[in-house]
Tab-separated table of C-alpha atoms in Angstrom:
chain	number	residue	atom	x	y	z
D	559	MET	CA	-12.637	-16.165	-7.982
D	560	GLN	CA	-14.406	-18.641	-10.252
D	561	GLY	CA	-12.583	-18.902	-13.571
D	562	LYS	CA	-9.588	-16.787	-12.524
D	563	LYS	CA	-6.088	-17.761	-13.641
D	564	ILE	CA	-3.386	-17.550	-11.000
D	565	ILE	CA	0.336	-18.260	-11.225
D	566	LEU	CA	1.558	-19.688	-7.926
D	567	GLY	CA	5.269	-19.047	-7.458
D	568	ILE	CA	6.921	-21.366	-4.938
D	569	THR	CA	10.424	-20.770	-3.594
D	570	GLY	CA	12.918	-22.653	-1.434
D	571	SER	CA	11.386	-22.441	2.026
D	572	ILE	CA	10.092	-24.991	4.512
D	573	ALA	CA	6.790	-23.143	4.092
D	574	ALA	CA	6.603	-24.623	0.584
D	575	CYS	CA	4.662	-27.463	2.199
D	576	LYS	CA	1.792	-24.992	2.679
D	577	ALA	CA	1.630	-24.542	-1.088
D	578	ALA	CA	-0.113	-27.910	-1.401
D	579	TYR	CA	-2.981	-26.704	0.795
D	580	LEU	CA	-3.026	-23.380	-1.007
D	581	ILE	CA	-3.454	-25.101	-4.376
D	582	ARG	CA	-6.306	-27.246	-3.058
D	583	LEU	CA	-8.124	-24.184	-1.727
D	584	LEU	CA	-7.646	-22.295	-5.002
D	585	ILE	CA	-8.906	-25.236	-7.060
D	586	LYS	CA	-11.990	-25.511	-4.829
D	587	LYS	CA	-12.693	-21.829	-5.564
D	588	GLY	CA	-12.699	-22.571	-9.297
D	589	VAL	CA	-9.270	-21.087	-9.960
D	590	GLU	CA	-6.962	-22.366	-12.702
D	591	VAL	CA	-3.524	-22.675	-11.105
D	592	GLN	CA	-0.171	-22.768	-12.875
D	593	VAL	CA	2.741	-23.529	-10.554
D	594	VAL	CA	6.123	-21.980	-11.271
D	595	MET	CA	8.776	-23.080	-8.795
D	596	THR	CA	12.416	-22.201	-8.274
D	597	PRO	CA	15.063	-24.944	-8.373
D	598	ALA	CA	15.529	-24.624	-4.597
D	599	ALA	CA	11.800	-25.184	-4.007
D	600	LYS	CA	12.168	-28.738	-5.350
D	601	GLU	CA	14.214	-29.578	-2.250
D	602	PHE	CA	11.151	-28.962	-0.069
D	603	ILE	CA	8.209	-30.246	-2.155
D	604	THR	CA	8.149	-32.296	-5.337
D	605	PRO	CA	6.826	-31.113	-8.698
D	606	LEU	CA	4.838	-34.378	-8.868
D	607	THR	CA	2.825	-33.406	-5.770
D	608	LEU	CA	2.124	-29.919	-7.093
D	609	SER	CA	1.268	-31.111	-10.585
D	610	THR	CA	-1.159	-33.705	-9.206
D	611	LEU	CA	-2.943	-31.065	-7.139
D	612	SER	CA	-3.030	-28.354	-9.823
D	613	GLY	CA	-3.751	-30.630	-12.786
D	614	LYS	CA	-1.004	-28.898	-14.785
D	615	PRO	CA	2.676	-29.680	-15.383
D	616	VAL	CA	4.872	-27.641	-13.060
D	617	ILE	CA	7.142	-25.091	-14.725
D	618	SER	CA	10.607	-24.648	-13.288
D	619	ASP	CA	13.142	-24.449	-16.091
D	620	PHE	CA	13.298	-22.393	-19.259
D	621	PHE	CA	14.046	-25.500	-21.318
D	622	THR	CA	12.635	-28.919	-20.400
D	623	ARG	CA	13.501	-30.748	-23.631
D	624	ARG	CA	16.339	-30.527	-26.111
D	625	ASP	CA	14.090	-30.024	-29.136
D	626	GLY	CA	14.164	-26.224	-29.227
D	627	SER	CA	10.946	-25.789	-27.213
D	628	TRP	CA	10.891	-23.508	-24.188
D	629	HIS	CA	8.554	-22.019	-21.608
D	630	SER	CA	7.557	-18.466	-22.480
D	631	HIS	CA	7.557	-16.272	-19.389
D	632	VAL	CA	5.956	-13.542	-21.514
D	633	ASP	CA	2.967	-15.726	-22.403
D	634	LEU	CA	2.588	-16.740	-18.762
D	635	GLY	CA	2.604	-13.116	-17.641
D	636	LEU	CA	-0.149	-12.254	-20.124
D	637	TRP	CA	-2.215	-15.354	-19.239
D	638	ALA	CA	-2.576	-14.696	-15.524
D	639	ASP	CA	-5.140	-12.680	-13.591
D	640	ALA	CA	-2.711	-12.618	-10.662
D	641	LEU	CA	0.726	-13.810	-9.622
D	642	LEU	CA	1.040	-15.111	-6.064
D	643	VAL	CA	4.520	-15.845	-4.707
D	644	ALA	CA	3.996	-17.993	-1.619
D	645	PRO	CA	6.287	-18.680	0.068
D	646	ALA	CA	8.638	-15.877	-0.922
D	647	THR	CA	12.138	-16.232	0.522
D	648	ALA	CA	14.491	-13.338	1.269
D	649	SER	CA	16.525	-14.369	-1.782
D	650	THR	CA	13.537	-14.282	-4.141
D	651	ILE	CA	12.291	-11.004	-2.680
D	652	GLY	CA	15.737	-9.504	-3.276
D	653	LYS	CA	15.767	-10.746	-6.867
D	654	MET	CA	12.268	-9.406	-7.512
D	655	ALA	CA	13.169	-6.027	-6.053
D	656	ASN	CA	16.344	-5.714	-8.109
D	657	GLY	CA	15.347	-7.433	-11.356
D	658	ILE	CA	17.785	-10.339	-11.099
D	659	ALA	CA	16.172	-12.624	-13.677
D	660	ASP	CA	18.112	-15.846	-13.148
D	661	ASN	CA	15.192	-18.274	-12.936
D	662	MET	CA	11.815	-18.857	-14.532
D	663	LEU	CA	9.849	-17.368	-11.638
D	664	ILE	CA	11.656	-14.023	-11.694
D	665	THR	CA	11.432	-13.675	-15.482
D	666	THR	CA	7.715	-14.442	-15.239
D	667	TYR	CA	7.357	-11.798	-12.530
D	668	LEU	CA	9.150	-9.203	-14.627
D	669	SER	CA	6.866	-9.967	-17.585
D	670	CYS	CA	3.634	-10.140	-15.602
D	671	LYS	CA	0.942	-7.562	-16.366
D	672	ALA	CA	-1.355	-8.811	-13.601
D	673	PRO	CA	-1.417	-7.829	-9.914
D	674	VAL	CA	1.333	-9.448	-7.833
D	675	PHE	CA	0.946	-10.771	-4.283
D	676	VAL	CA	4.000	-11.666	-2.186
D	677	ALA	CA	3.819	-13.780	1.002
D	678	PRO	CA	7.227	-13.641	2.738
D	679	ALA	CA	8.510	-16.639	4.704
D	680	MET	CA	11.833	-16.610	6.539
D	681	ASP	CA	13.445	-16.505	9.966
D	682	LEU	CA	12.733	-13.476	12.143
D	683	ASP	CA	16.236	-11.970	11.869
D	684	MET	CA	16.224	-12.325	8.080
D	685	TYR	CA	12.813	-10.678	7.896
D	686	ALA	CA	13.852	-7.829	10.200
D	687	HIS	CA	17.156	-7.205	8.401
D	688	PRO	CA	17.329	-3.757	6.781
D	689	ALA	CA	18.138	-5.302	3.393
D	690	THR	CA	14.959	-7.388	3.429
D	691	GLN	CA	12.843	-4.485	4.634
D	692	GLN	CA	14.288	-2.229	1.942
D	693	ASN	CA	13.533	-4.837	-0.722
D	694	LEU	CA	9.957	-5.205	0.543
D	695	GLU	CA	9.548	-1.441	0.494
D	696	ARG	CA	10.773	-1.379	-3.082
D	697	LEU	CA	8.260	-4.068	-4.062
D	698	ARG	CA	5.483	-2.027	-2.444
D	699	ALA	CA	6.630	1.000	-4.414
D	700	TYR	CA	6.357	-1.103	-7.587
D	701	GLY	CA	2.710	-1.755	-6.725
D	702	ASN	CA	3.138	-5.300	-5.412
D	703	ARG	CA	0.921	-6.352	-2.521
D	704	ILE	CA	2.799	-7.731	0.462
D	705	ILE	CA	0.898	-10.295	2.525
D	706	GLU	CA	2.422	-9.663	5.925
D	707	PRO	CA	3.936	-12.729	7.615
D	708	ALA	CA	2.531	-13.923	10.906
D	709	GLU	CA	4.243	-14.297	14.266
D	710	GLY	CA	4.882	-17.716	15.757
D	711	GLU	CA	7.368	-20.542	16.006
D	712	LEU	CA	9.712	-20.638	13.024
D	713	ALA	CA	11.780	-23.411	11.448
D	714	SER	CA	14.718	-22.345	13.646
D	715	HIS	CA	12.461	-22.947	16.689
D	716	LEU	CA	12.738	-19.263	17.480
D	717	VAL	CA	9.528	-17.327	17.949
D	718	GLY	CA	8.878	-14.125	16.019
D	719	LYS	CA	7.591	-12.580	12.811
D	720	GLY	CA	8.394	-14.471	9.645
D	721	ARG	CA	5.878	-17.316	9.263
D	722	MET	CA	4.139	-17.334	5.914
D	723	GLU	CA	0.507	-16.338	6.333
D	724	GLU	CA	-1.857	-19.314	6.492
D	725	PRO	CA	-3.402	-20.446	3.178
D	726	GLU	CA	-6.951	-19.716	4.358
D	727	ARG	CA	-6.043	-16.103	5.116
D	728	ILE	CA	-4.310	-15.713	1.734
D	729	ILE	CA	-7.440	-16.998	-0.001
D	730	ASP	CA	-9.544	-14.473	1.933
D	731	LEU	CA	-7.309	-11.627	0.752
D	732	LEU	CA	-7.480	-12.776	-2.864
D	733	GLU	CA	-11.273	-13.073	-2.694
D	734	VAL	CA	-11.586	-9.534	-1.359
D	735	PHE	CA	-9.290	-8.277	-4.112
D	736	PHE	CA	-11.197	-9.927	-6.962
D	737	ALA	CA	-14.601	-9.092	-5.474
D	738	THR	CA	-13.822	-5.380	-5.256
D	739	ARG	CA	-11.815	-4.799	-8.424
D	740	ASN	CA	-14.459	-2.723	-10.209
D	741	ASP	CA	-16.754	-1.300	-7.545
D	742	LEU	CA	-15.253	2.182	-8.057
D	743	ARG	CA	-15.202	2.005	-11.843
D	744	GLY	CA	-16.136	5.339	-13.389
D	745	LYS	CA	-15.522	7.267	-10.158
D	746	LYS	CA	-13.003	10.082	-9.831
D	747	ILE	CA	-11.264	10.067	-6.457
D	748	LEU	CA	-9.087	12.927	-5.211
D	749	ILE	CA	-6.472	11.931	-2.599
D	750	THR	CA	-3.901	14.053	-0.766
D	751	ALA	CA	-0.842	12.401	0.749
D	752	GLY	CA	2.413	13.131	2.522
D	753	PRO	CA	3.655	16.169	4.443
D	754	THR	CA	4.008	19.782	3.412
D	755	TYR	CA	7.198	21.799	3.790
D	756	GLU	CA	6.918	25.456	4.775
D	757	LYS	CA	10.096	27.317	3.828
D	758	ILE	CA	12.006	29.348	6.360
D	759	ASP	CA	14.856	30.090	3.974
D	760	PRO	CA	16.317	28.279	0.924
D	761	VAL	CA	17.727	25.434	3.087
D	762	ARG	CA	15.346	25.146	6.058
D	763	PHE	CA	11.660	24.396	6.453
D	764	ILE	CA	8.927	23.561	8.929
D	765	GLY	CA	7.562	20.064	8.285
D	766	ASN	CA	6.417	16.848	9.896
D	767	TYR	CA	7.236	13.130	9.898
D	768	SER	CA	4.604	11.986	7.406
D	769	SER	CA	5.994	9.435	4.920
D	770	GLY	CA	2.959	9.458	2.609
D	771	LYS	CA	2.618	5.663	2.866
D	772	MET	CA	-1.028	5.697	3.948
D	773	GLY	CA	-2.127	8.100	1.228
D	774	PHE	CA	-0.222	6.262	-1.476
D	775	ALA	CA	-1.689	2.941	-0.316
D	776	LEU	CA	-5.149	4.514	-0.564
D	777	ALA	CA	-4.445	5.745	-4.078
D	778	GLU	CA	-3.424	2.239	-5.150
D	779	ALA	CA	-6.426	0.667	-3.385
D	780	CYS	CA	-8.896	2.979	-5.130
D	781	ALA	CA	-7.230	2.565	-8.524
D	782	GLN	CA	-7.326	-1.212	-8.124
D	783	ARG	CA	-11.077	-0.940	-7.626
D	784	GLY	CA	-11.459	0.848	-10.946
D	785	ALA	CA	-11.332	4.513	-9.896
D	786	GLU	CA	-9.508	7.290	-11.708
D	787	VAL	CA	-7.315	8.751	-8.965
D	788	GLU	CA	-5.941	12.271	-8.729
D	789	LEU	CA	-3.098	12.038	-6.194
D	790	ILE	CA	-1.773	15.327	-4.844
D	791	ALA	CA	1.446	14.455	-3.059
D	792	GLY	CA	3.703	16.420	-0.791
D	793	PRO	CA	7.491	15.958	-0.898
D	794	VAL	CA	7.984	12.185	-0.550
D	795	SER	CA	10.145	9.654	-2.379
D	796	LEU	CA	7.364	7.093	-2.922
D	797	GLN	CA	6.387	6.064	-6.427
D	798	VAL	CA	3.065	5.010	-7.965
D	799	THR	CA	2.748	2.439	-10.722
D	800	HIS	CA	-0.963	2.086	-11.405
D	801	PRO	CA	-1.942	3.627	-14.753
D	802	ARG	CA	-5.172	5.069	-13.299
D	803	ILE	CA	-3.276	7.266	-10.831
D	804	ARG	CA	-2.382	10.786	-11.975
D	805	ARG	CA	0.086	12.410	-9.618
D	806	THR	CA	0.624	16.093	-8.937
D	807	ASN	CA	3.617	17.027	-6.761
D	808	VAL	CA	3.446	19.989	-4.406
D	809	GLU	CA	5.595	21.236	-1.568
D	810	SER	CA	3.817	23.803	0.588
D	811	ALA	CA	0.392	23.824	2.191
D	812	HIS	CA	-0.650	26.678	-0.087
D	813	GLU	CA	0.333	24.686	-3.180
D	814	MET	CA	-1.617	21.673	-1.906
D	815	TYR	CA	-4.598	23.895	-1.124
D	816	ALA	CA	-4.618	25.388	-4.621
D	817	ALA	CA	-4.264	22.016	-6.374
D	818	THR	CA	-6.925	20.356	-4.211
D	819	VAL	CA	-9.477	23.159	-4.550
D	820	ALA	CA	-8.971	23.152	-8.328
D	821	SER	CA	-9.492	19.374	-8.603
D	822	PHE	CA	-12.359	18.885	-6.148
D	823	PRO	CA	-15.258	20.077	-8.363
D	824	LYS	CA	-14.521	17.257	-10.851
D	825	ALA	CA	-14.221	14.556	-8.165
D	826	ASP	CA	-16.847	12.158	-6.878
D	827	ALA	CA	-14.975	11.912	-3.587
D	828	ALA	CA	-11.948	13.365	-1.841
D	829	VAL	CA	-9.810	11.611	0.773
D	830	LEU	CA	-7.644	14.095	2.661
D	831	CYS	CA	-4.850	11.951	4.020
D	832	ALA	CA	-2.011	14.479	3.841
D	833	ALA	CA	-0.449	15.866	7.007
D	834	VAL	CA	-0.763	19.530	6.052
D	835	ALA	CA	1.113	22.100	8.125
D	836	ASP	CA	-1.240	24.339	10.068
D	837	TYR	CA	1.233	27.241	10.086
D	838	ARG	CA	3.952	28.735	7.873
D	839	PRO	CA	6.584	31.407	8.495
D	840	GLU	CA	5.156	34.873	7.946
D	841	THR	CA	8.188	35.760	5.850
D	842	GLN	CA	10.566	33.537	3.903
D	843	GLN	CA	14.154	34.666	3.702
D	844	GLU	CA	15.661	34.776	0.207
D	845	SER	CA	19.109	33.737	1.448
D	846	LYS	CA	20.283	31.343	4.136
D	847	ILE	CA	19.896	32.661	7.665
D	848	LYS	CA	23.338	32.776	9.259
D	849	ARG	CA	23.954	31.713	12.824
D	850	GLU	CA	24.930	34.933	14.545
D	851	LYS	CA	25.884	35.648	18.107
D	852	ASP	CA	22.273	35.848	19.167
D	853	GLU	CA	21.205	32.792	21.170
D	854	GLN	CA	17.676	32.737	19.777
D	855	LEU	CA	15.984	32.907	16.386
D	856	THR	CA	12.381	34.024	16.535
D	857	LEU	CA	9.947	32.971	13.836
D	858	SER	CA	6.571	34.578	13.341
D	859	LEU	CA	4.051	32.009	12.091
D	860	VAL	CA	0.735	32.570	10.339
D	861	ARG	CA	-2.073	30.091	9.703
D	862	ASN	CA	-2.329	28.181	6.449
D	863	GLU	CA	-5.576	27.709	4.546
D	864	ASP	CA	-7.804	24.923	5.900
D	865	ILE	CA	-8.229	22.491	3.006
D	866	ALA	CA	-10.840	20.263	4.649
D	867	ALA	CA	-12.992	23.178	5.807
D	868	THR	CA	-12.843	24.784	2.360
D	869	LEU	CA	-13.875	21.588	0.576
D	870	GLY	CA	-16.628	21.122	3.160
D	871	THR	CA	-18.184	24.400	2.035
D	872	MET	CA	-17.704	23.518	-1.642
D	873	LYS	CA	-19.159	20.010	-1.385
D	874	ARG	CA	-22.154	19.420	-3.623
D	875	PRO	CA	-24.879	16.802	-3.054
D	876	GLY	CA	-23.550	13.350	-3.842
D	877	GLN	CA	-19.902	14.198	-3.272
D	878	VAL	CA	-18.128	12.336	-0.466
D	879	LEU	CA	-15.511	14.006	1.712
D	880	MET	CA	-13.263	11.946	3.971
D	881	GLY	CA	-10.730	13.446	6.348
D	882	PHE	CA	-8.049	12.182	8.727
D	883	ALA	CA	-7.270	13.066	12.330
D	884	LEU	CA	-3.923	12.143	13.866
D	885	GLU	CA	-3.836	12.550	17.631
D	886	THR	CA	-1.337	11.937	20.415
D	887	GLY	CA	-4.018	10.874	22.871
D	888	ASP	CA	-7.632	9.772	22.927
D	889	GLY	CA	-8.900	11.860	20.036
D	890	LEU	CA	-12.372	10.366	19.599
D	891	VAL	CA	-14.161	13.450	20.927
D	892	TYR	CA	-12.021	15.777	18.816
D	893	ALA	CA	-12.492	13.635	15.709
D	894	LYS	CA	-16.286	13.693	16.053
D	895	GLU	CA	-16.224	17.462	16.505
D	896	LYS	CA	-13.941	17.881	13.465
D	897	LEU	CA	-16.262	15.670	11.401
D	898	LYS	CA	-19.191	18.033	11.981
D	899	ARG	CA	-17.261	21.302	11.896
D	900	LYS	CA	-15.688	20.588	8.510
D	901	ASN	CA	-18.753	18.961	6.948
D	902	LEU	CA	-17.051	15.597	6.423
D	903	ASP	CA	-18.836	12.354	5.648
D	904	VAL	CA	-16.181	10.157	7.268
D	905	ILE	CA	-13.176	10.849	9.457
D	906	VAL	CA	-10.338	8.388	9.995
D	907	LEU	CA	-8.752	8.636	13.439
D	908	ASN	CA	-5.368	7.234	14.386
D	909	SER	CA	-3.112	7.877	17.353
D	910	LEU	CA	0.638	8.184	17.685
D	911	GLN	CA	0.273	6.426	21.037
D	912	ASP	CA	-0.644	3.184	19.259
D	913	GLU	CA	2.496	1.138	18.659
D	914	GLY	CA	2.983	0.457	14.955
D	915	ALA	CA	0.579	3.213	13.870
D	916	GLY	CA	1.052	6.707	12.495
D	917	PHE	CA	4.016	8.316	10.770
D	918	ARG	CA	6.711	6.283	8.988
D	919	CYS	CA	5.235	2.889	9.931
D	920	ASP	CA	4.292	0.187	7.440
D	921	THR	CA	1.290	-0.687	9.614
D	922	ASN	CA	-1.636	1.276	11.011
D	923	ARG	CA	-4.587	0.997	13.367
D	924	VAL	CA	-7.535	3.337	12.784
D	925	THR	CA	-11.092	4.111	13.772
D	926	MET	CA	-13.492	5.325	11.074
D	927	ILE	CA	-16.360	7.552	12.189
D	928	ASP	CA	-19.116	8.452	9.742
D	929	ARG	CA	-21.712	11.227	9.747
D	930	GLU	CA	-24.331	8.814	11.144
D	931	GLY	CA	-22.141	8.261	14.200
D	932	GLU	CA	-21.182	4.689	13.277
D	933	LEU	CA	-17.721	3.625	14.412
D	934	SER	CA	-15.630	1.081	12.508
D	935	PHE	CA	-12.506	-0.181	14.252
D	936	VAL	CA	-9.662	-1.426	12.043
D	937	PRO	CA	-7.051	-3.447	13.984
D	938	LEU	CA	-3.303	-3.188	13.450
D	939	LYS	CA	-2.328	-4.428	10.002
D	940	SER	CA	-0.381	-3.307	6.959
D	941	LYS	CA	-1.236	0.084	5.520
D	942	GLN	CA	-2.203	-1.662	2.275
D	943	GLU	CA	-4.815	-3.699	4.163
D	944	VAL	CA	-6.016	-0.640	6.082
D	945	ALA	CA	-6.320	1.180	2.745
D	946	THR	CA	-8.527	-1.647	1.478
D	947	ASP	CA	-10.854	-1.190	4.476
D	948	ILE	CA	-10.983	2.589	4.012
D	949	ALA	CA	-11.704	2.197	0.299
D	950	ALA	CA	-14.535	-0.214	1.156
D	951	LYS	CA	-16.022	2.449	3.457
D	952	LEU	CA	-15.765	4.964	0.625
D	953	VAL	CA	-17.651	2.584	-1.671
D	954	THR	CA	-20.601	2.381	0.740
D	955	PHE	CA	-20.993	6.169	0.691
D	956	LEU	CA	-20.608	6.496	-3.064
D	957	LYS	CA	-23.324	3.899	-3.576
């Protein structure tokens, strides 16, 4: 982190007191820190304290003098290597998510070209509220990195999730980010994500609960490390923002198979994260099936192409192939067997029995198994953080 330039955004939370320690830790790492604080943040910590620690005047208002001078949020956004908003209140998160540029911090955020990190801090009910969760999801979709809050005693004296992550942990995450930014530079990574829909008729399909969040997080993680990413996505509403991600949308397993097989020969590695349907209806009706007097509707299903097995036979020396296995029980034995049978280099196992893991969750817990038999356990954390660990495993094989 030596020589990096970081904007530290501070908002009106009791956790603003942690910003002083955060600045000290950043300065010790050789970081140049520019504090931008909201008016409400001044009620919790003084600009004098922050300016003394950072060695720079604190920016809070657009205009500090009446001589025509002003603070350029555009220049700030171009200056920074990263923007870190810590603490980030529910109000600021809502403004960031919806582009409400009514203070210097939000205008700086909207102008910023650098990666953005957001460390929420609020009471547990505010954090759990659907509005806050929707705003956080929108920020993730924009490509922002959410530093998950911790659980513990809050300012209300209630106990739950909402405490801003500790400064030491935030520094660790920033160090990992800057240390790994270019270790996939020049590599072409193929990633599949999301579900597939197998049509029954024009209005019905066979599908699954995959949200695509894990695959999209992996695409962002690889692109952040310098890779050119080919993302083949099933029908999901998620968006990608990184310029090094090229997205191809598909719907059915056959469409995903065709797109993946066509792209694989040009890739250095493929990560097969999509939840591809194993079967499809043998026939697809051209018009909507009407509910008749019959009590039952019988569907005849046929097997779809096996993408992982096909790529396993196509794999050339030096290419890396990573697959996923989602199980409802202890799938370690099955995952190891699948690793060998499909000629994978790494398989990522997760279980729907693990609370907070699997479909539709923002968190995950996985076990990575490589062709040498080494097991790497990744504890429950955000899918963005899990994606960082998986990308790091990919780097070791590509080296």
